[in-house]
Amino acid sequence: MALTNPYLKGVYDTVLRRNPNEPEFQQAVLEVLESFEPVVAARPELEKNGIIERIVEPERMVMFRVPWVDDQGKVQVNRGFRVQFNSAIGPYKGGLRFHPSVNASVIKFLGFEQCFKNSLTSLPMGGGKGGSDFDPKGKSDAEVMRFCQSFITELSRHIGQFTDVPAGDIGVGGREIGFMYGQYKRLRNEFTGVLTGKGLSYGGSLARTEATGYGLCYYMKEMLAHKGTSFEGKTVVLSGSGNVAIYACQKATELGGKVVTMSDSNGFIYDPNGINLDVVKDIKEVKRGRIKEYAERVPGSSYTEGQRPWSVKCDIALPCATQNELTGEDAKLLIAGGCKFVAEGANMPSTPEAVAAFLENDVFFGPAKAANAGGVATSGLEMSQNSLRLSWTFEEVDQRLQGIMVNIFKTCIEAADKYGHKDNLVMGANIGGFEKIADAMLAQGVV
Ligand code: NDP
Ligand code: 2IT
């Protein structure tokens, strides 16, 4: 699909001109603008008020040096980022990614998508994202701590419980959040909900660890129910073996699916008997090892080096690793293998060619903004609990998460329907997330 509306084409040309060498950001913007064609046609006030021009331009972005000392006593330097994309509906909210591939383009694509995702949750959160090209792999706990302390020392100038509330993403989990929280508290001498994904002993929410993966499966459950079916007896192919993948595997299995693959950046494992998650958790959460160790430990399973799992026959695919990990060719493999349902646990894992292939071949496709919103939604619930100075039970948080995911699915279906694109969840998620932000921006004037 190409842009045909002259207003949207003009905005996109400016995005290309202003953001050269940022392919991921350009990709994310194009995909969203394509969905807006029927909306800008129906709502001329959007063009008059420059809403689209404003929504593609971050309110602010900071980039900073992060110096730290390694275990050999040598000074290392990384680059830190935070994009504060849109605050029309709440304080900036979004994760921090520590991975060598992090650059301005990656942070901006993630921050842009976050705006619509956060809006879909129905909680009052604007969009932001940050991170660093620091690679936690192979670093000692002491090195990770020194890096996190340096990173947050600079970032602390720009965040706060009412301003901008970061959380985890790739390479940032409980350990990193703990180190950053400790240093922030020390700098400010205050105990506030400035980060989410905190440990349970210092203000974290039950079910936040599980939330993105569980939420993904709750969303898929709605997709399946919409087509008159369920997880029961279905084969699930999953990529990644981090936070999102592990808890997606757990919930998909609980709901009656059989998960047969997981992966990391080196290769994938296949277990025809269904993944044994205790083994995966021990490898990944306890030992911080590689997924290939699974095949060494579980008889009947196998490991394929250097490949992704999309050639494995399945009914449902859940990409949960990283952006552009599922190409047009991979989509064709999935379709040929009988896959009928795809929902994105990672952010933008499917390339535009893959998304087009799914939509053209009657694969019901749930895009990231909607399908993986359970993580940030539960971060929103952590913020609520911090403000109330209360903590809810696991069951209470999980119930709210389920309610939010059901509601997001409904919003997507209704928004797609309203603009004549029945059951197109890409259109539905983009439009459903956009309209609340646009209305808030219109109400708040030219800011
Ligand atoms: P983790 O760091 O826990 O796990 C990341 C997983 O993805 C690992 O298995 C990792 O393998 C793999 N991976 C990362 N980069 C690459 C790459 N370039 N190529 C192949 N595999 C890669 O991160 P999360 O599970 O938290 O995040 C996974 C995805 O989900 C990301 O897209 C993230 O933005 C998204 N997400 C996360 C949320 C959260 O709450 N955590 C919320 C919503 C979305 P390896 O160990 O080899 O690097
Ligand atoms: O991409 C995402 O939504 C996240 N990494 C979670 C963000 C958050 O603030 O919990």
Short mmCIF file of C-alpha atoms and ligand atoms in Angstrom, two decimals:
data_model
loop_
_atom_site.label_atom_id
_atom_site.label_comp_id
_atom_site.label_asym_id
_atom_site.label_seq_id
_atom_site.Cartn_x
_atom_site.Cartn_y
_atom_site.Cartn_z
CA MET A 1 0.00 0.00 0.00
CA ALA A 2 1.34 3.47 -0.87
CA LEU A 3 0.20 6.85 0.42
CA THR A 4 -2.32 8.55 -1.87
CA ASN A 5 -3.61 11.41 0.29
CA PRO A 6 -1.61 14.58 -0.61
CA TYR A 7 -1.54 15.85 2.98
CA LEU A 8 -0.13 12.57 4.30
CA LYS A 9 2.31 12.32 1.40
CA GLY A 10 3.59 15.81 2.21
CA VAL A 11 4.05 14.97 5.88
CA TYR A 12 5.87 11.76 4.99
CA ASP A 13 8.20 13.57 2.55
CA THR A 14 9.14 15.92 5.38
CA VAL A 15 9.78 12.95 7.68
CA LEU A 16 12.13 11.46 5.05
CA ARG A 17 13.92 14.78 4.59
CA ARG A 18 14.26 15.51 8.31
CA ASN A 19 15.21 11.99 9.36
CA PRO A 20 17.60 10.62 6.73
CA ASN A 21 19.47 7.43 7.62
CA GLU A 22 16.71 6.41 10.02
CA PRO A 23 15.11 3.43 8.24
CA GLU A 24 13.30 1.97 11.26
CA PHE A 25 11.71 5.31 12.14
CA GLN A 26 10.66 5.90 8.53
CA GLN A 27 9.18 2.39 8.36
CA ALA A 28 7.13 2.86 11.54
CA VAL A 29 5.83 6.26 10.40
CA LEU A 30 4.84 5.05 6.92
CA GLU A 31 2.91 2.11 8.31
CA VAL A 32 0.92 4.38 10.61
CA LEU A 33 0.28 7.12 8.02
CA GLU A 34 -1.08 4.54 5.57
CA SER A 35 -3.76 3.71 8.13
CA PHE A 36 -4.73 7.37 8.52
CA GLU A 37 -5.95 7.89 4.94
CA PRO A 38 -9.66 7.41 5.73
CA VAL A 39 -9.35 9.42 8.97
CA VAL A 40 -7.79 12.57 7.48
CA ALA A 41 -10.33 12.39 4.64
CA ALA A 42 -13.18 12.33 7.17
CA ARG A 43 -11.69 14.88 9.59
CA PRO A 44 -10.36 18.02 7.82
CA GLU A 45 -9.60 19.69 11.19
CA LEU A 46 -6.61 17.35 11.54
CA GLU A 47 -4.82 18.96 8.57
CA LYS A 48 -5.85 22.52 9.52
CA ASN A 49 -4.39 22.03 13.00
CA GLY A 50 -1.22 20.31 11.80
CA ILE A 51 -1.98 17.27 13.94
CA ILE A 52 -0.11 14.77 11.75
CA GLU A 53 2.92 17.06 11.34
CA ARG A 54 3.07 17.37 15.13
CA ILE A 55 2.50 13.70 15.89
CA VAL A 56 5.50 12.56 13.78
CA GLU A 57 7.86 15.07 15.42
CA PRO A 58 9.10 14.17 18.93
CA GLU A 59 8.48 16.83 21.57
CA ARG A 60 12.08 16.38 22.73
CA MET A 61 15.03 14.00 22.40
CA VAL A 62 18.18 13.84 24.50
CA MET A 63 21.41 12.05 23.62
CA PHE A 64 24.23 11.78 26.12
CA ARG A 65 27.61 10.27 26.95
CA VAL A 66 27.62 7.38 29.42
CA PRO A 67 31.13 6.83 30.82
CA TRP A 68 31.76 3.88 33.16
CA VAL A 69 34.67 1.84 34.46
CA ASP A 70 34.98 -1.86 33.54
CA ASP A 71 36.35 -4.62 35.79
CA GLN A 72 39.87 -4.09 34.43
CA GLY A 73 39.78 -0.44 35.51
CA LYS A 74 39.46 0.81 31.92
CA VAL A 75 37.04 3.64 31.12
CA GLN A 76 34.33 2.71 28.60
CA VAL A 77 31.97 5.09 26.82
CA ASN A 78 28.47 4.34 25.56
CA ARG A 79 25.77 6.54 24.10
CA GLY A 80 22.45 7.10 25.89
CA PHE A 81 19.10 8.28 24.45
CA ARG A 82 15.64 9.27 25.59
CA VAL A 83 12.93 10.39 23.21
CA GLN A 84 9.93 12.15 24.78
CA PHE A 85 7.57 11.73 21.88
CA ASN A 86 4.12 12.89 22.87
CA SER A 87 2.62 13.97 26.20
CA ALA A 88 -0.91 14.90 25.06
CA ILE A 89 -2.60 12.21 27.14
CA GLY A 90 -0.17 11.70 30.05
CA PRO A 91 3.45 11.72 31.18
CA TYR A 92 5.89 10.14 28.73
CA LYS A 93 6.02 6.38 29.32
CA GLY A 94 8.05 3.65 27.69
CA GLY A 95 10.95 1.29 28.12
CA LEU A 96 14.73 1.49 28.00
CA ARG A 97 16.62 -0.82 25.63
CA PHE A 98 20.25 -1.81 26.19
CA HIS A 99 21.52 -3.48 23.02
CA PRO A 100 24.46 -2.80 20.65
CA SER A 101 22.00 -2.08 17.80
CA VAL A 102 20.44 0.90 19.62
CA ASN A 103 20.67 4.22 17.75
CA ALA A 104 18.46 7.28 17.20
CA SER A 105 16.38 5.55 14.52
CA VAL A 106 15.58 2.55 16.72
CA ILE A 107 14.69 4.72 19.72
CA LYS A 108 12.47 6.99 17.62
CA PHE A 109 10.58 4.14 15.97
CA LEU A 110 9.95 2.62 19.38
CA GLY A 111 8.91 5.98 20.90
CA PHE A 112 6.55 6.71 18.01
CA GLU A 113 4.81 3.34 18.27
CA GLN A 114 4.63 3.68 22.04
CA CYS A 115 2.34 6.73 21.75
CA PHE A 116 -0.42 4.75 20.02
CA LYS A 117 0.10 1.64 22.14
CA ASN A 118 -0.19 3.59 25.37
CA SER A 119 -3.31 5.34 24.13
CA LEU A 120 -4.90 1.97 23.33
CA THR A 121 -4.46 0.81 26.93
CA SER A 122 -6.95 3.57 27.92
CA LEU A 123 -4.60 4.58 30.77
CA PRO A 124 -3.21 8.17 30.95
CA MET A 125 0.26 7.64 29.48
CA GLY A 126 2.06 9.57 26.74
CA GLY A 127 4.79 8.00 24.62
CA GLY A 128 8.55 7.82 25.19
CA LYS A 129 11.46 5.43 24.80
CA GLY A 130 15.16 5.34 25.57
CA GLY A 131 18.22 3.21 25.87
CA SER A 132 21.84 2.74 25.04
CA ASP A 133 24.16 0.81 22.74
CA PHE A 134 25.59 -0.82 25.89
CA ASP A 135 25.62 -4.64 25.66
CA PRO A 136 24.87 -6.29 29.02
CA LYS A 137 25.84 -9.72 27.59
CA GLY A 138 29.01 -11.05 29.16
CA LYS A 139 29.31 -8.14 31.62
CA SER A 140 29.66 -8.78 35.36
CA ASP A 141 26.94 -7.61 37.76
CA ALA A 142 29.34 -4.93 39.00
CA GLU A 143 29.90 -3.62 35.46
CA VAL A 144 26.17 -3.56 34.77
CA MET A 145 25.66 -1.66 38.04
CA ARG A 146 28.30 0.96 37.22
CA PHE A 147 26.86 1.43 33.74
CA CYS A 148 23.28 1.77 35.08
CA GLN A 149 24.38 4.29 37.71
CA SER A 150 26.12 6.43 35.11
CA PHE A 151 23.21 6.16 32.67
CA ILE A 152 20.57 7.19 35.21
CA THR A 153 22.73 9.96 36.68
CA GLU A 154 22.31 11.84 33.39
CA LEU A 155 18.79 10.62 32.63
CA SER A 156 17.57 11.67 36.09
CA ARG A 157 17.58 15.30 34.91
CA HIS A 158 14.89 14.52 32.38
CA ILE A 159 12.51 12.07 34.10
CA GLY A 160 10.18 12.01 37.11
CA GLN A 161 6.94 10.40 38.28
CA PHE A 162 4.84 13.17 36.67
CA THR A 163 7.15 13.82 33.69
CA ASP A 164 8.52 10.64 32.20
CA VAL A 165 8.48 7.10 33.63
CA PRO A 166 10.89 4.61 31.98
CA ALA A 167 10.76 0.80 32.30
CA GLY A 168 12.45 -2.26 30.78
CA ASP A 169 12.82 -3.51 27.22
CA ILE A 170 15.49 -5.65 25.50
CA GLY A 171 18.48 -6.01 27.84
CA VAL A 172 16.75 -4.20 30.72
CA GLY A 173 15.05 -6.40 33.31
CA GLY A 174 14.70 -6.51 37.08
CA ARG A 175 18.45 -6.30 37.74
CA GLU A 176 18.97 -3.15 35.67
CA ILE A 177 15.81 -1.43 36.94
CA GLY A 178 16.98 -2.10 40.52
CA PHE A 179 20.37 -0.48 39.94
CA MET A 180 18.80 2.54 38.22
CA TYR A 181 16.13 2.95 40.88
CA GLY A 182 18.71 2.86 43.68
CA GLN A 183 20.83 5.55 42.06
CA TYR A 184 17.83 7.77 41.22
CA LYS A 185 16.63 7.57 44.83
CA ARG A 186 20.09 8.46 46.07
CA LEU A 187 20.36 11.46 43.74
CA ARG A 188 16.91 12.84 44.54
CA ASN A 189 16.48 11.67 48.11
CA GLU A 190 12.92 10.64 47.30
CA PHE A 191 11.08 7.33 46.93
CA THR A 192 8.70 7.70 44.00
CA GLY A 193 7.32 5.64 41.14
CA VAL A 194 9.79 7.04 38.61
CA LEU A 195 10.49 3.65 37.03
CA THR A 196 8.25 0.62 36.51
CA GLY A 197 9.20 -3.02 36.45
CA LYS A 198 10.60 -2.56 39.95
CA GLY A 199 11.23 -5.48 42.29
CA LEU A 200 8.36 -6.54 44.54
CA SER A 201 10.22 -5.49 47.69
CA TYR A 202 10.47 -1.83 46.62
CA GLY A 203 7.26 -0.84 44.87
CA GLY A 204 7.01 -3.20 41.90
CA SER A 205 3.71 -4.68 40.79
CA LEU A 206 2.84 -8.34 40.90
CA ALA A 207 2.32 -9.68 37.35
CA ARG A 208 4.44 -6.97 35.66
CA THR A 209 7.12 -9.57 34.83
CA GLU A 210 4.52 -11.81 33.19
CA ALA A 211 2.40 -9.02 31.72
CA THR A 212 3.63 -8.60 28.14
CA GLY A 213 3.65 -12.31 27.34
CA TYR A 214 0.38 -12.97 29.16
CA GLY A 215 -1.23 -9.92 27.54
CA LEU A 216 -0.12 -11.12 24.12
CA CYS A 217 -1.90 -14.44 24.69
CA TYR A 218 -5.02 -12.71 26.04
CA TYR A 219 -5.09 -10.65 22.85
CA MET A 220 -4.57 -13.76 20.71
CA LYS A 221 -7.34 -15.47 22.67
CA GLU A 222 -9.71 -12.68 21.54
CA MET A 223 -8.48 -12.99 17.95
CA LEU A 224 -9.12 -16.73 18.03
CA ALA A 225 -12.56 -16.30 19.64
CA HIS A 226 -13.48 -13.72 16.99
CA LYS A 227 -12.94 -16.46 14.39
CA GLY A 228 -14.82 -19.01 16.48
CA THR A 229 -11.85 -20.97 17.79
CA SER A 230 -9.34 -21.12 20.68
CA PHE A 231 -5.76 -22.05 21.64
CA GLU A 232 -6.90 -25.59 22.42
CA GLY A 233 -4.86 -28.14 20.44
CA LYS A 234 -3.09 -25.50 18.31
CA THR A 235 0.63 -25.59 17.51
CA VAL A 236 2.42 -22.35 18.36
CA VAL A 237 5.72 -21.15 16.90
CA LEU A 238 7.40 -18.55 19.03
CA SER A 239 10.65 -16.59 18.60
CA GLY A 240 12.84 -15.07 21.30
CA SER A 241 13.61 -16.46 24.74
CA GLY A 242 13.57 -13.30 26.83
CA ASN A 243 10.97 -11.78 29.10
CA VAL A 244 8.15 -11.57 26.53
CA ALA A 245 8.78 -14.97 24.94
CA ILE A 246 9.00 -16.87 28.25
CA TYR A 247 5.67 -15.65 29.60
CA ALA A 248 3.96 -15.92 26.21
CA CYS A 249 5.08 -19.56 26.17
CA GLN A 250 3.71 -20.09 29.67
CA LYS A 251 0.27 -18.57 28.98
CA ALA A 252 -0.13 -20.12 25.50
CA THR A 253 0.55 -23.53 27.08
CA GLU A 254 -1.88 -22.86 29.94
CA LEU A 255 -4.57 -21.92 27.41
CA GLY A 256 -4.18 -25.29 25.65
CA GLY A 257 -1.65 -24.50 22.90
CA LYS A 258 1.53 -26.48 22.22
CA VAL A 259 4.57 -24.21 21.87
CA VAL A 260 7.23 -26.00 19.81
CA THR A 261 9.96 -23.38 19.21
CA MET A 262 11.95 -20.63 20.95
CA SER A 263 15.04 -18.77 19.75
CA ASP A 264 17.78 -16.26 20.43
CA SER A 265 20.02 -14.30 18.09
CA ASN A 266 22.13 -17.43 17.42
CA GLY A 267 19.45 -19.94 16.42
CA PHE A 268 16.24 -21.74 17.39
CA ILE A 269 15.18 -24.83 19.30
CA TYR A 270 12.40 -27.20 18.23
CA ASP A 271 10.68 -29.49 20.70
CA PRO A 272 7.86 -31.55 19.17
CA ASN A 273 6.64 -32.46 22.65
CA GLY A 274 6.09 -28.84 23.65
CA ILE A 275 8.67 -26.55 25.24
CA ASN A 276 9.63 -27.40 28.84
CA LEU A 277 9.62 -23.90 30.29
CA ASP A 278 11.37 -24.86 33.55
CA VAL A 279 14.45 -25.71 31.49
CA VAL A 280 14.22 -22.45 29.49
CA LYS A 281 13.84 -20.40 32.67
CA ASP A 282 16.83 -22.07 34.25
CA ILE A 283 18.98 -21.39 31.16
CA LYS A 284 17.79 -17.82 30.61
CA GLU A 285 16.65 -16.37 33.93
CA VAL A 286 19.08 -18.15 36.27
CA LYS A 287 22.22 -18.86 34.23
CA ARG A 288 21.87 -16.12 31.56
CA GLY A 289 22.91 -18.78 29.01
CA ARG A 290 22.11 -19.53 25.35
CA ILE A 291 18.98 -21.27 24.05
CA LYS A 292 21.01 -24.02 22.35
CA GLU A 293 21.67 -25.52 25.81
CA TYR A 294 18.00 -26.61 25.77
CA ALA A 295 18.69 -29.19 23.04
CA GLU A 296 21.63 -30.52 25.09
CA ARG A 297 19.31 -31.00 28.09
CA VAL A 298 15.96 -32.13 26.66
CA PRO A 299 15.86 -35.46 24.75
CA GLY A 300 13.89 -35.35 21.50
CA SER A 301 14.49 -31.64 20.93
CA SER A 302 16.86 -30.09 18.37
CA TYR A 303 18.77 -26.85 17.78
CA THR A 304 19.26 -25.12 14.42
CA GLU A 305 22.11 -22.63 14.34
CA GLY A 306 21.79 -19.37 12.42
CA GLN A 307 18.09 -19.67 11.57
CA ARG A 308 14.73 -18.39 12.76
CA PRO A 309 11.80 -20.70 13.49
CA TRP A 310 9.40 -19.60 10.72
CA SER A 311 9.84 -22.76 8.60
CA VAL A 312 8.20 -24.88 11.32
CA LYS A 313 4.56 -25.81 10.61
CA CYS A 314 2.08 -24.17 12.97
CA ASP A 315 -1.38 -22.68 13.46
CA ILE A 316 -0.24 -19.63 15.43
CA ALA A 317 2.99 -17.57 15.25
CA LEU A 318 4.11 -15.20 18.01
CA PRO A 319 7.29 -13.26 17.10
CA CYS A 320 8.75 -12.08 20.45
CA ALA A 321 12.41 -11.16 19.76
CA THR A 322 13.08 -7.94 17.85
CA GLN A 323 12.21 -5.65 14.91
CA ASN A 324 12.20 -6.97 11.34
CA GLU A 325 12.84 -10.56 12.44
CA LEU A 326 10.05 -11.88 10.19
CA THR A 327 10.45 -11.05 6.48
CA GLY A 328 8.16 -11.44 3.47
CA GLU A 329 9.87 -14.75 2.68
CA ASP A 330 9.35 -15.94 6.26
CA ALA A 331 5.68 -14.96 6.04
CA LYS A 332 5.32 -17.11 2.92
CA LEU A 333 6.88 -20.05 4.79
CA LEU A 334 4.44 -19.62 7.67
CA ILE A 335 1.47 -19.37 5.30
CA ALA A 336 2.61 -22.48 3.38
CA GLY A 337 2.89 -24.30 6.72
CA GLY A 338 -0.76 -23.57 7.51
CA CYS A 339 -0.38 -20.64 9.93
CA LYS A 340 -3.67 -18.71 10.30
CA PHE A 341 -3.00 -16.40 13.25
CA VAL A 342 -0.07 -14.07 14.00
CA ALA A 343 0.30 -11.63 16.90
CA GLU A 344 3.39 -9.54 17.56
CA GLY A 345 4.98 -9.73 21.01
CA ALA A 346 8.06 -7.81 19.86
CA ASN A 347 7.87 -4.27 18.50
CA MET A 348 7.61 -4.21 14.67
CA PRO A 349 8.94 -7.78 14.22
CA SER A 350 7.19 -8.18 10.84
CA THR A 351 8.58 -6.30 7.84
CA PRO A 352 6.06 -4.40 5.66
CA GLU A 353 6.30 -7.23 3.10
CA ALA A 354 5.41 -9.78 5.79
CA VAL A 355 2.42 -7.74 6.99
CA ALA A 356 1.18 -7.41 3.39
CA ALA A 357 1.55 -11.16 2.85
CA PHE A 358 -0.47 -11.93 5.99
CA LEU A 359 -3.27 -9.51 5.12
CA GLU A 360 -3.47 -10.76 1.51
CA ASN A 361 -3.54 -14.42 2.52
CA ASP A 362 -6.27 -14.33 5.11
CA VAL A 363 -3.94 -14.68 8.09
CA PHE A 364 -5.56 -12.86 11.05
CA PHE A 365 -2.80 -10.47 12.11
CA GLY A 366 -2.50 -8.64 15.47
CA PRO A 367 0.06 -5.80 15.31
CA ALA A 368 2.49 -5.01 18.15
CA LYS A 369 0.89 -1.75 19.29
CA ALA A 370 -2.19 -3.66 20.32
CA ALA A 371 -0.94 -7.18 20.96
CA ASN A 372 2.02 -6.35 23.22
CA ALA A 373 0.37 -3.46 25.10
CA GLY A 374 -0.10 -5.62 28.19
CA GLY A 375 3.40 -4.79 29.44
CA VAL A 376 3.01 -1.05 29.44
CA ALA A 377 -0.60 -1.37 30.63
CA THR A 378 0.64 -3.20 33.71
CA SER A 379 3.34 -0.56 34.12
CA GLY A 380 0.44 1.89 34.22
CA LEU A 381 -1.13 -0.24 36.95
CA GLU A 382 2.20 -0.17 38.82
CA MET A 383 2.11 3.65 38.65
CA SER A 384 -1.45 3.62 40.03
CA GLN A 385 -0.44 1.36 42.92
CA ASN A 386 2.60 3.56 43.68
CA SER A 387 0.39 6.65 43.79
CA LEU A 388 -2.13 4.90 46.02
CA ARG A 389 0.68 3.48 48.21
CA LEU A 390 -0.99 0.11 47.89
CA SER A 391 -0.20 -3.17 46.22
CA TRP A 392 -2.83 -5.30 44.57
CA THR A 393 -2.76 -9.10 44.51
CA PHE A 394 -1.51 -11.03 41.48
CA GLU A 395 -5.10 -12.01 40.68
CA GLU A 396 -6.32 -8.42 40.80
CA VAL A 397 -3.58 -7.13 38.47
CA ASP A 398 -4.04 -10.10 36.13
CA GLN A 399 -7.81 -9.51 36.01
CA ARG A 400 -7.28 -5.86 35.11
CA LEU A 401 -4.73 -6.84 32.47
CA GLN A 402 -7.19 -9.28 30.91
CA GLY A 403 -9.90 -6.62 30.91
CA ILE A 404 -7.53 -4.15 29.21
CA MET A 405 -6.51 -6.62 26.48
CA VAL A 406 -10.15 -7.54 25.75
CA ASN A 407 -10.94 -3.83 25.54
CA ILE A 408 -7.99 -3.13 23.20
CA PHE A 409 -9.17 -5.87 20.86
CA LYS A 410 -12.67 -4.37 20.86
CA THR A 411 -11.28 -0.88 20.18
CA CYS A 412 -9.26 -2.20 17.22
CA ILE A 413 -12.23 -4.05 15.71
CA GLU A 414 -14.53 -1.04 16.12
CA ALA A 415 -12.04 1.51 14.76
CA ALA A 416 -11.35 -0.64 11.69
CA ASP A 417 -15.07 -1.12 11.13
CA LYS A 418 -15.84 2.60 11.54
CA TYR A 419 -13.54 3.44 8.62
CA GLY A 420 -14.61 0.54 6.39
CA HIS A 421 -11.74 -1.91 6.99
CA LYS A 422 -13.50 -4.78 8.74
CA ASP A 423 -11.22 -7.05 10.79
CA ASN A 424 -8.04 -5.21 9.73
CA LEU A 425 -6.33 -4.94 13.12
CA VAL A 426 -3.44 -2.88 11.69
CA MET A 427 -5.85 -0.13 10.69
CA GLY A 428 -7.82 -0.65 13.88
CA ALA A 429 -4.82 -0.35 16.22
CA ASN A 430 -3.36 2.69 14.48
CA ILE A 431 -6.66 4.57 14.24
CA GLY A 432 -7.93 3.40 17.62
CA GLY A 433 -4.73 4.62 19.30
CA PHE A 434 -4.56 7.83 17.28
CA GLU A 435 -7.99 9.35 17.78
CA LYS A 436 -7.68 9.91 21.54
CA ILE A 437 -4.27 11.56 21.12
CA ALA A 438 -5.57 13.74 18.27
CA ASP A 439 -8.59 14.83 20.31
CA ALA A 440 -6.36 15.73 23.28
CA MET A 441 -3.99 17.69 21.02
CA LEU A 442 -6.89 19.56 19.42
CA ALA A 443 -8.24 20.47 22.87
CA GLN A 444 -4.85 21.67 24.16
CA GLY A 445 -4.14 24.15 21.36
CA VAL A 446 -0.92 24.70 19.45
CA VAL A 447 1.71 23.21 21.78
P1 NDP B 1 14.79 -9.58 26.46
O1 NDP B 1 16.06 -8.84 26.49
O2 NDP B 1 14.27 -10.22 27.70
O3 NDP B 1 14.85 -10.73 25.34
C1 NDP B 1 15.12 -10.41 24.02
C2 NDP B 1 15.06 -11.69 23.20
O4 NDP B 1 15.09 -11.34 21.81
C3 NDP B 1 16.26 -12.58 23.43
O5 NDP B 1 15.91 -13.91 23.19
C4 NDP B 1 17.24 -12.07 22.39
O6 NDP B 1 18.25 -13.00 22.00
C5 NDP B 1 16.32 -11.81 21.23
N1 NDP B 1 16.90 -10.77 20.38
C6 NDP B 1 17.19 -9.50 20.73
N2 NDP B 1 17.75 -8.84 19.72
C7 NDP B 1 17.82 -9.71 18.72
C8 NDP B 1 18.30 -9.62 17.40
N3 NDP B 1 18.84 -8.49 16.92
N4 NDP B 1 18.19 -10.72 16.62
C9 NDP B 1 17.64 -11.87 17.09
N5 NDP B 1 17.18 -12.01 18.34
C10 NDP B 1 17.27 -10.95 19.13
O7 NDP B 1 13.71 -8.56 25.85
P2 NDP B 1 12.13 -8.60 25.91
O8 NDP B 1 11.64 -10.00 25.91
O9 NDP B 1 11.70 -7.68 26.96
O10 NDP B 1 11.78 -7.90 24.52
C11 NDP B 1 11.52 -8.64 23.31
C12 NDP B 1 10.68 -7.78 22.38
O11 NDP B 1 9.44 -7.43 23.00
C13 NDP B 1 11.33 -6.45 21.99
O12 NDP B 1 10.93 -6.13 20.66
C14 NDP B 1 10.67 -5.45 22.94
O13 NDP B 1 10.68 -4.14 22.42
C15 NDP B 1 9.26 -6.02 23.00
N6 NDP B 1 8.45 -5.63 24.14
C16 NDP B 1 8.87 -5.82 25.42
C17 NDP B 1 8.06 -5.47 26.48
C18 NDP B 1 8.45 -5.75 27.90
O14 NDP B 1 7.61 -5.48 28.78
N7 NDP B 1 9.61 -6.28 28.18
C19 NDP B 1 6.75 -4.82 26.26
C20 NDP B 1 6.37 -4.75 24.88
C21 NDP B 1 7.21 -5.12 23.88
P3 NDP B 1 19.77 -12.76 22.45
O15 NDP B 1 19.83 -13.16 23.88
O16 NDP B 1 20.57 -13.61 21.54
O17 NDP B 1 20.06 -11.29 22.25
O1 2IT B 2 7.61 -1.70 24.34
C1 2IT B 2 7.03 -1.61 25.44
O2 2IT B 2 5.83 -1.37 25.53
C2 2IT B 2 7.82 -1.83 26.65
N1 2IT B 2 9.01 -2.14 26.56
C3 2IT B 2 7.21 -1.64 28.01
C4 2IT B 2 7.19 -0.19 28.38
C5 2IT B 2 6.75 0.11 29.79
O3 2IT B 2 6.77 1.31 30.12
O4 2IT B 2 6.37 -0.78 30.55
#
